PDB file of C-alpha atoms in Angstrom:
ATOM      1  CA  GLN A   1      66.769  30.215  47.538  1.00 73.00           C
ATOM      2  CA  LYS A   2      65.529  29.131  51.020  1.00 74.00           C
ATOM      3  CA  ASP A   3      62.807  31.439  50.223  1.00 74.00           C
ATOM      4  CA  ARG A   4      62.213  30.199  47.178  1.00 76.00           C
ATOM      5  CA  GLN A   5      61.943  26.621  48.222  1.00 74.00           C
ATOM      6  CA  ILE A   6      59.091  27.361  51.205  1.00 74.00           C
ATOM      7  CA  LEU A   7      57.346  29.408  48.732  1.00 77.00           C
ATOM      8  CA  VAL A   8      57.556  26.278  46.006  1.00 73.00           C
ATOM      9  CA  ALA A   9      56.305  23.869  49.251  1.00 75.00           C
ATOM     10  CA  ASN A  10      53.262  26.550  50.387  1.00 75.00           C
ATOM     11  CA  PHE A  11      51.675  26.201  47.373  1.00 76.00           C
ATOM     12  CA  ALA A  12      52.494  23.065  46.619  1.00 75.00           C
ATOM     13  CA  GLN A  13      50.139  22.191  49.490  1.00 76.00           C
ATOM     14  CA  ILE A  14      47.877  24.911  48.687  1.00 75.00           C
ATOM     15  CA  ASN A  15      47.529  22.475  45.491  1.00 77.00           C
ATOM     16  CA  ASP A  16      47.048  20.009  47.269  1.00 74.00           C
ATOM     17  CA  ARG A  17      43.751  21.532  49.320  1.00 75.00           C
ATOM     18  CA  ILE A  18      42.140  22.703  46.642  1.00 76.00           C
ATOM     19  CA  SER A  19      42.423  19.089  44.684  1.00 74.00           C
ATOM     20  CA  SER A  20      41.450  17.886  47.997  1.00 71.00           C
ATOM     21  CA  LEU A  21      37.947  20.346  48.548  1.00 71.00           C
ATOM     22  CA  GLU A  22      37.199  20.217  44.271  1.00 72.00           C
ATOM     23  CA  SER A  23      36.717  16.020  44.986  1.00 69.00           C
ATOM     24  CA  LYS A  24      34.999  16.911  47.932  1.00 67.00           C
ATOM     25  CA  VAL A  25      32.451  19.382  46.220  1.00 64.00           C
ATOM     26  CA  SER A  26      32.256  16.598  43.197  1.00 65.00           C
ATOM     27  CA  ASN A  27      31.356  14.262  45.723  1.00 62.00           C
ATOM     28  CA  TYR A  28      28.976  16.156  47.601  1.00 57.00           C
ATOM     29  CA  LYS A  29      27.422  17.357  43.881  1.00 62.00           C
ATOM     30  CA  LYS A  30      26.668  13.847  43.071  1.00 62.00           C
ATOM     31  CA  ARG A  31      24.973  12.390  45.901  1.00 65.00           C
ATOM     32  CA  LEU A  32      22.475  15.583  45.773  1.00 55.00           C
ATOM     33  CA  ASN A  33      21.792  14.772  42.418  1.00 53.00           C
ATOM     34  CA  GLU A  34      21.732  11.066  43.537  1.00 53.00           C
ATOM     35  CA  GLN A  35      19.583  11.849  46.266  1.00 59.00           C
ATOM     36  CA  ARG A  36      17.917  14.226  43.815  1.00 57.00           C
ATOM     37  CA  PHE A  37      16.911  11.511  41.374  1.00 53.00           C
ATOM     38  CA  LYS A  38      15.355   9.209  43.421  1.00 65.00           C
ATOM     39  CA  SER A  39      12.882  11.830  45.214  1.00 74.00           C
ATOM     40  CA  LEU A  40      11.323  12.069  41.687  1.00 87.00           C
ATOM     41  CA  LEU A  41      11.200   8.149  41.392  1.00 90.00           C
ATOM     42  CA  ASP A  42       8.808   5.926  42.228  1.00 92.00           C
ATOM     43  CA  SER A  43       9.573   3.092  44.227  1.00 89.00           C
ATOM     44  CA  LEU A  44       7.788   0.399  43.350  1.00 94.00           C
ATOM     45  CA  THR A  45       7.340   0.936  39.645  1.00 93.00           C
ATOM     46  CA  LYS A  46      10.232   3.562  38.819  1.00 91.00           C
ATOM     47  CA  LEU A  47       8.197   5.548  36.760  1.00 93.00           C
ATOM     48  CA  PRO A  48       8.512   9.508  37.795  1.00 92.00           C
ATOM     49  CA  ASN A  49       6.759  10.194  40.256  1.00 92.00           C
ATOM     50  CA  ARG A  50       3.786  13.120  41.211  1.00 91.00           C
ATOM     51  CA  ALA A  51       6.597  15.684  41.861  1.00 90.00           C
ATOM     52  CA  ALA A  52       8.445  14.556  38.442  1.00 90.00           C
ATOM     53  CA  PHE A  53       5.307  14.895  36.672  1.00 91.00           C
ATOM     54  CA  ASP A  54       4.682  18.562  38.425  1.00 90.00           C
ATOM     55  CA  GLU A  55       7.919  19.872  36.926  1.00 88.00           C
ATOM     56  CA  ARG A  56       7.394  18.344  33.958  1.00 89.00           C
ATOM     57  CA  TYR A  57       3.690  19.430  33.506  1.00 89.00           C
ATOM     58  CA  ASN A  58       4.731  23.074  34.603  1.00 88.00           C
ATOM     59  CA  TYR A  59       7.956  23.158  31.833  1.00 87.00           C
ATOM     60  CA  GLU A  60       5.171  21.989  29.161  1.00 86.00           C
ATOM     61  CA  ILE A  61       2.986  25.134  29.950  1.00 85.00           C
ATOM     62  CA  ASN A  62       5.560  27.034  30.275  1.00 85.00           C
ATOM     63  CA  LEU A  63       6.835  26.572  26.905  1.00 84.00           C
ATOM     64  CA  PHE A  64       3.038  26.620  25.727  1.00 82.00           C
ATOM     65  CA  ASN A  65       2.845  29.623  26.627  1.00 81.00           C
ATOM     66  CA  GLU A  66       6.130  31.050  24.915  1.00 82.00           C
ATOM     67  CA  GLN A  67       5.105  28.812  21.513  1.00 80.00           C
ATOM     68  CA  PRO A  68       1.312  27.413  21.403  1.00 77.00           C
ATOM     69  CA  SER A  69       1.077  23.992  19.918  1.00 80.00           C
ATOM     70  CA  ASP A  70      -0.735  21.117  21.235  1.00 85.00           C
ATOM     71  CA  ILE A  71      -0.549  19.398  24.236  1.00 87.00           C
ATOM     72  CA  THR A  72      -2.133  15.953  25.524  1.00 92.00           C
ATOM     73  CA  LEU A  73      -2.762  14.925  28.555  1.00 94.00           C
ATOM     74  CA  VAL A  74      -3.751  11.269  29.620  1.00 95.00           C
ATOM     75  CA  VAL A  75      -5.201  10.519  32.616  1.00 96.00           C
ATOM     76  CA  VAL A  76      -5.298   6.238  33.156  1.00 96.00           C
ATOM     77  CA  ASP A  77      -6.999   4.417  36.003  1.00 96.00           C
ATOM     78  CA  VAL A  78      -6.991   0.557  36.085  1.00 95.00           C
ATOM     79  CA  ASP A  79     -10.339  -1.052  36.423  1.00 95.00           C
ATOM     80  CA  HIS A  80     -11.114  -3.068  39.879  1.00 93.00           C
ATOM     81  CA  PHE A  81      -7.742  -2.273  41.238  1.00 93.00           C
ATOM     82  CA  LYS A  82      -9.492  -2.764  44.552  1.00 93.00           C
ATOM     83  CA  SER A  83     -10.524  -6.200  43.412  1.00 92.00           C
ATOM     84  CA  ILE A  84      -7.141  -7.343  42.646  1.00 90.00           C
ATOM     85  CA  ASN A  85      -6.024  -6.548  46.123  1.00 90.00           C
ATOM     86  CA  ASP A  86      -9.013  -8.260  47.614  1.00 92.00           C
ATOM     87  CA  ARG A  87      -8.730 -11.187  45.583  1.00 89.00           C
ATOM     88  CA  PHE A  88      -4.800 -11.697  45.991  1.00 88.00           C
ATOM     89  CA  GLY A  89      -3.544  -9.387  48.837  1.00 89.00           C
ATOM     90  CA  HIS A  90      -1.046  -6.696  47.904  1.00 90.00           C
ATOM     91  CA  THR A  91       1.843  -7.989  46.827  1.00 89.00           C
ATOM     92  CA  ALA A  92      -0.559  -8.995  43.956  1.00 89.00           C
ATOM     93  CA  GLY A  93      -1.662  -5.516  43.221  1.00 91.00           C
ATOM     94  CA  ASP A  94       1.844  -4.248  43.546  1.00 93.00           C
ATOM     95  CA  ILE A  95       3.068  -6.933  40.603  1.00 90.00           C
ATOM     96  CA  THR A  96       0.120  -5.197  38.683  1.00 92.00           C
ATOM     97  CA  LEU A  97       1.147  -2.024  38.720  1.00 94.00           C
ATOM     98  CA  GLN A  98       4.761  -2.699  37.920  1.00 93.00           C
ATOM     99  CA  VAL A  99       3.840  -4.981  35.105  1.00 91.00           C
ATOM    100  CA  ILE A 100       1.049  -1.925  33.873  1.00 93.00           C
ATOM    101  CA  ALA A 101       4.215   0.666  34.175  1.00 94.00           C
ATOM    102  CA  LYS A 102       6.024  -1.362  31.369  1.00 92.00           C
ATOM    103  CA  ALA A 103       3.450  -2.123  29.375  1.00 91.00           C
ATOM    104  CA  LEU A 104       2.925   1.922  29.685  1.00 91.00           C
ATOM    105  CA  GLN A 105       6.468   2.692  28.821  1.00 89.00           C
ATOM    106  CA  LYS A 106       6.671   0.601  25.645  1.00 88.00           C
ATOM    107  CA  SER A 107       3.454   1.835  24.239  1.00 87.00           C
ATOM    108  CA  ILE A 108       4.458   5.460  23.865  1.00 88.00           C
ATOM    109  CA  ARG A 109       6.976   7.129  22.049  1.00 86.00           C
ATOM    110  CA  GLN A 110      10.521   8.864  23.343  1.00 86.00           C
ATOM    111  CA  THR A 111       9.060  12.661  23.443  1.00 86.00           C
ATOM    112  CA  ASP A 112       6.402  11.580  25.988  1.00 91.00           C
ATOM    113  CA  PHE A 113       6.862  11.408  29.092  1.00 92.00           C
ATOM    114  CA  ILE A 114       4.664   9.056  31.540  1.00 93.00           C
ATOM    115  CA  ALA A 115       4.192   9.168  35.642  1.00 94.00           C
ATOM    116  CA  ARG A 116       3.267   7.474  38.322  1.00 94.00           C
ATOM    117  CA  TYR A 117       0.391   9.989  39.984  1.00 92.00           C
ATOM    118  CA  GLY A 118      -0.849   7.554  42.723  1.00 87.00           C
ATOM    119  CA  GLY A 119      -2.744   4.520  43.659  1.00 91.00           C
ATOM    120  CA  GLU A 120      -3.817   3.050  40.482  1.00 94.00           C
ATOM    121  CA  GLU A 121      -3.160   6.350  38.393  1.00 95.00           C
ATOM    122  CA  PHE A 122      -0.692   7.239  36.027  1.00 96.00           C
ATOM    123  CA  VAL A 123      -0.600  10.159  34.361  1.00 95.00           C
ATOM    124  CA  ILE A 124       0.864  11.390  30.181  1.00 95.00           C
ATOM    125  CA  LEU A 125       2.163  13.964  28.541  1.00 93.00           C
ATOM    126  CA  LEU A 126       1.637  13.899  25.230  1.00 91.00           C
ATOM    127  CA  ALA A 127       3.729  16.877  23.240  1.00 82.00           C
ATOM    128  CA  ASN A 128       2.969  18.588  20.344  1.00 84.00           C
ATOM    129  CA  THR A 129       0.637  15.910  19.255  1.00 87.00           C
ATOM    130  CA  ASP A 130      -3.213  16.293  18.292  1.00 85.00           C
ATOM    131  CA  ARG A 131      -6.227  15.368  19.060  1.00 85.00           C
ATOM    132  CA  ASN A 132      -6.345  12.443  16.505  1.00 88.00           C
ATOM    133  CA  ALA A 133      -2.980  11.472  17.157  1.00 90.00           C
ATOM    134  CA  SER A 134      -3.194  11.510  21.290  1.00 91.00           C
ATOM    135  CA  TYR A 135      -6.196   8.558  20.785  1.00 92.00           C
ATOM    136  CA  GLU A 136      -4.204   6.155  18.006  1.00 92.00           C
ATOM    137  CA  ILE A 137      -1.179   6.428  20.939  1.00 92.00           C
ATOM    138  CA  ALA A 138      -4.208   6.342  24.202  1.00 94.00           C
ATOM    139  CA  GLU A 139      -6.012   3.156  22.540  1.00 94.00           C
ATOM    140  CA  ARG A 140      -2.788   1.395  21.683  1.00 92.00           C
ATOM    141  CA  ILE A 141      -1.751   1.922  25.391  1.00 92.00           C
ATOM    142  CA  ARG A 142      -4.980   0.483  25.946  1.00 94.00           C
ATOM    143  CA  LYS A 143      -5.016  -2.383  23.553  1.00 93.00           C
ATOM    144  CA  ARG A 144      -1.293  -3.669  24.988  1.00 91.00           C
ATOM    145  CA  VAL A 145      -2.648  -3.617  28.738  1.00 92.00           C
ATOM    146  CA  GLU A 146      -5.733  -5.363  28.126  1.00 92.00           C
ATOM    147  CA  ASP A 147      -3.894  -7.842  25.897  1.00 91.00           C
ATOM    148  CA  THR A 148      -1.146  -8.509  28.554  1.00 88.00           C
ATOM    149  CA  PRO A 149      -1.164 -11.695  30.623  1.00 84.00           C
ATOM    150  CA  PHE A 150      -0.960 -10.508  34.730  1.00 84.00           C
ATOM    151  CA  LYS A 151       0.077 -14.354  36.412  1.00 81.00           C
ATOM    152  CA  VAL A 152      -1.064 -12.850  39.918  1.00 73.00           C
ATOM    153  CA  THR A 153      -0.145 -16.109  41.659  1.00 73.00           C
ATOM    154  CA  ASN A 154       1.051 -19.649  39.991  1.00 75.00           C
ATOM    155  CA  LYS A 155      -2.460 -20.841  39.183  1.00 76.00           C
ATOM    156  CA  TYR A 156      -4.419 -17.773  37.855  1.00 77.00           C
ATOM    157  CA  THR A 157      -3.468 -15.779  35.148  1.00 82.00           C
ATOM    158  CA  LEU A 158      -6.226 -12.401  34.833  1.00 84.00           C
ATOM    159  CA  SER A 159      -7.002 -10.048  32.310  1.00 86.00           C
ATOM    160  CA  VAL A 160      -6.318  -6.886  33.805  1.00 92.00           C
ATOM    161  CA  THR A 161      -8.349  -3.123  31.688  1.00 94.00           C
ATOM    162  CA  MET A 162      -7.323   0.294  32.051  1.00 95.00           C
ATOM    163  CA  SER A 163     -10.151   3.622  31.250  1.00 96.00           C
ATOM    164  CA  ILE A 164      -7.985   6.412  30.102  1.00 97.00           C
ATOM    165  CA  GLY A 165      -9.749   9.783  29.790  1.00 96.00           C
ATOM    166  CA  LEU A 166      -7.414  12.392  27.557  1.00 94.00           C
ATOM    167  CA  SER A 167      -7.985  16.558  27.461  1.00 92.00           C
ATOM    168  CA  VAL A 168      -6.233  18.445  24.799  1.00 90.00           C
ATOM    169  CA  MET A 169      -4.900  22.444  25.403  1.00 86.00           C
ATOM    170  CA  ASP A 170      -3.756  23.780  21.614  1.00 81.00           C
ATOM    171  CA  GLU A 171      -4.704  27.451  20.115  1.00 75.00           C
ATOM    172  CA  GLN A 172      -8.238  26.346  19.099  1.00 76.00           C
ATOM    173  CA  SER A 173      -9.327  24.438  22.717  1.00 76.00           C
ATOM    174  CA  ASP A 174     -11.920  25.926  25.214  1.00 79.00           C
ATOM    175  CA  ILE A 175      -9.479  24.890  27.350  1.00 77.00           C
ATOM    176  CA  LYS A 176      -6.679  27.206  28.702  1.00 75.00           C
ATOM    177  CA  THR A 177      -5.270  27.528  31.887  1.00 81.00           C
ATOM    178  CA  THR A 178      -3.514  24.035  33.828  1.00 83.00           C
ATOM    179  CA  LYS A 179      -6.399  23.261  36.343  1.00 86.00           C
ATOM    180  CA  GLN A 180      -9.003  23.172  33.251  1.00 89.00           C
ATOM    181  CA  LEU A 181      -6.906  20.390  31.461  1.00 89.00           C
ATOM    182  CA  VAL A 182      -6.523  18.954  34.592  1.00 90.00           C
ATOM    183  CA  ASN A 183     -10.251  18.811  35.271  1.00 92.00           C
ATOM    184  CA  ALA A 184     -11.041  17.585  31.796  1.00 93.00           C
ATOM    185  CA  ALA A 185      -8.659  14.794  31.961  1.00 93.00           C
ATOM    186  CA  ASP A 186     -10.802  13.186  34.750  1.00 93.00           C
ATOM    187  CA  GLN A 187     -13.638  13.597  33.701  1.00 94.00           C
ATOM    188  CA  ALA A 188     -12.929  11.958  30.560  1.00 95.00           C
ATOM    189  CA  VAL A 189     -11.817   9.262  32.936  1.00 95.00           C
ATOM    190  CA  TYR A 190     -14.839   8.881  34.942  1.00 94.00           C
ATOM    191  CA  ALA A 191     -16.935   9.134  31.459  1.00 95.00           C
ATOM    192  CA  ALA A 192     -15.134   6.443  30.555  1.00 95.00           C
ATOM    193  CA  LYS A 193     -15.979   4.400  33.529  1.00 94.00           C
ATOM    194  CA  MET A 194     -19.201   4.723  33.541  1.00 94.00           C
ATOM    195  CA  SER A 195     -19.683   3.780  30.100  1.00 94.00           C
ATOM    196  CA  GLY A 196     -18.300   0.199  30.633  1.00 93.00           C
ATOM    197  CA  ARG A 197     -14.304   0.970  31.340  1.00 94.00           C
ATOM    198  CA  ASN A 198     -11.558  -0.552  29.369  1.00 95.00           C
ATOM    199  CA  ARG A 199     -12.336   2.413  26.807  1.00 95.00           C
ATOM    200  CA  VAL A 200     -10.635   5.678  25.684  1.00 95.00           C
ATOM    201  CA  HIS A 201     -12.634   8.868  26.786  1.00 94.00           C
ATOM    202  CA  HIS A 202     -12.116  12.646  24.884  1.00 90.00           C
ATOM    203  CA  ALA A 203     -13.058  15.519  26.790  1.00 86.00           C
ATOM    204  CA  ASP A 204     -15.250  17.872  25.416  1.00 70.00           C
TER     205      ASP A 204
END
């Protein structure tokens, strides 16, 4: 009887230790997940950052290689952003980027992925979206930002525009690699700026 009581007491202690360890492991995993989430988030705009975009981009490309579909890369560059910082200060520039981020989020679909790529540049991935549909989405994004008033000071409100470049990877496209897709979108943004800014340009 005594041996059984000692054995039961030992089992109870072991169960308490296991419960304590499980609780510690659970809290540790939770902290790791929170740290990972923060590491993939842009602190200013609260959008996914470049590292998060790279992860999603690689996922979409791998998916494309297994089951070809349409992938559109949208590169968004704010026009004359440096002049906003120069005229009104970096705080005004930061607020402008935050407002743009919210406008962009409201303009895309739930299946699309948006990230701040760096500086005044944003990138959007449109999965299963052909050339015509991607242009319509990009144009809607451009128009929403253009129509959004940006109050940079108590007395001054300005209009902000964006130049947008698109590139598509599909079975018919000449674009076959991730590098070609990015380069084509960058060249399309450059073409949009050279042709007057505040417009959408599709890579040939």
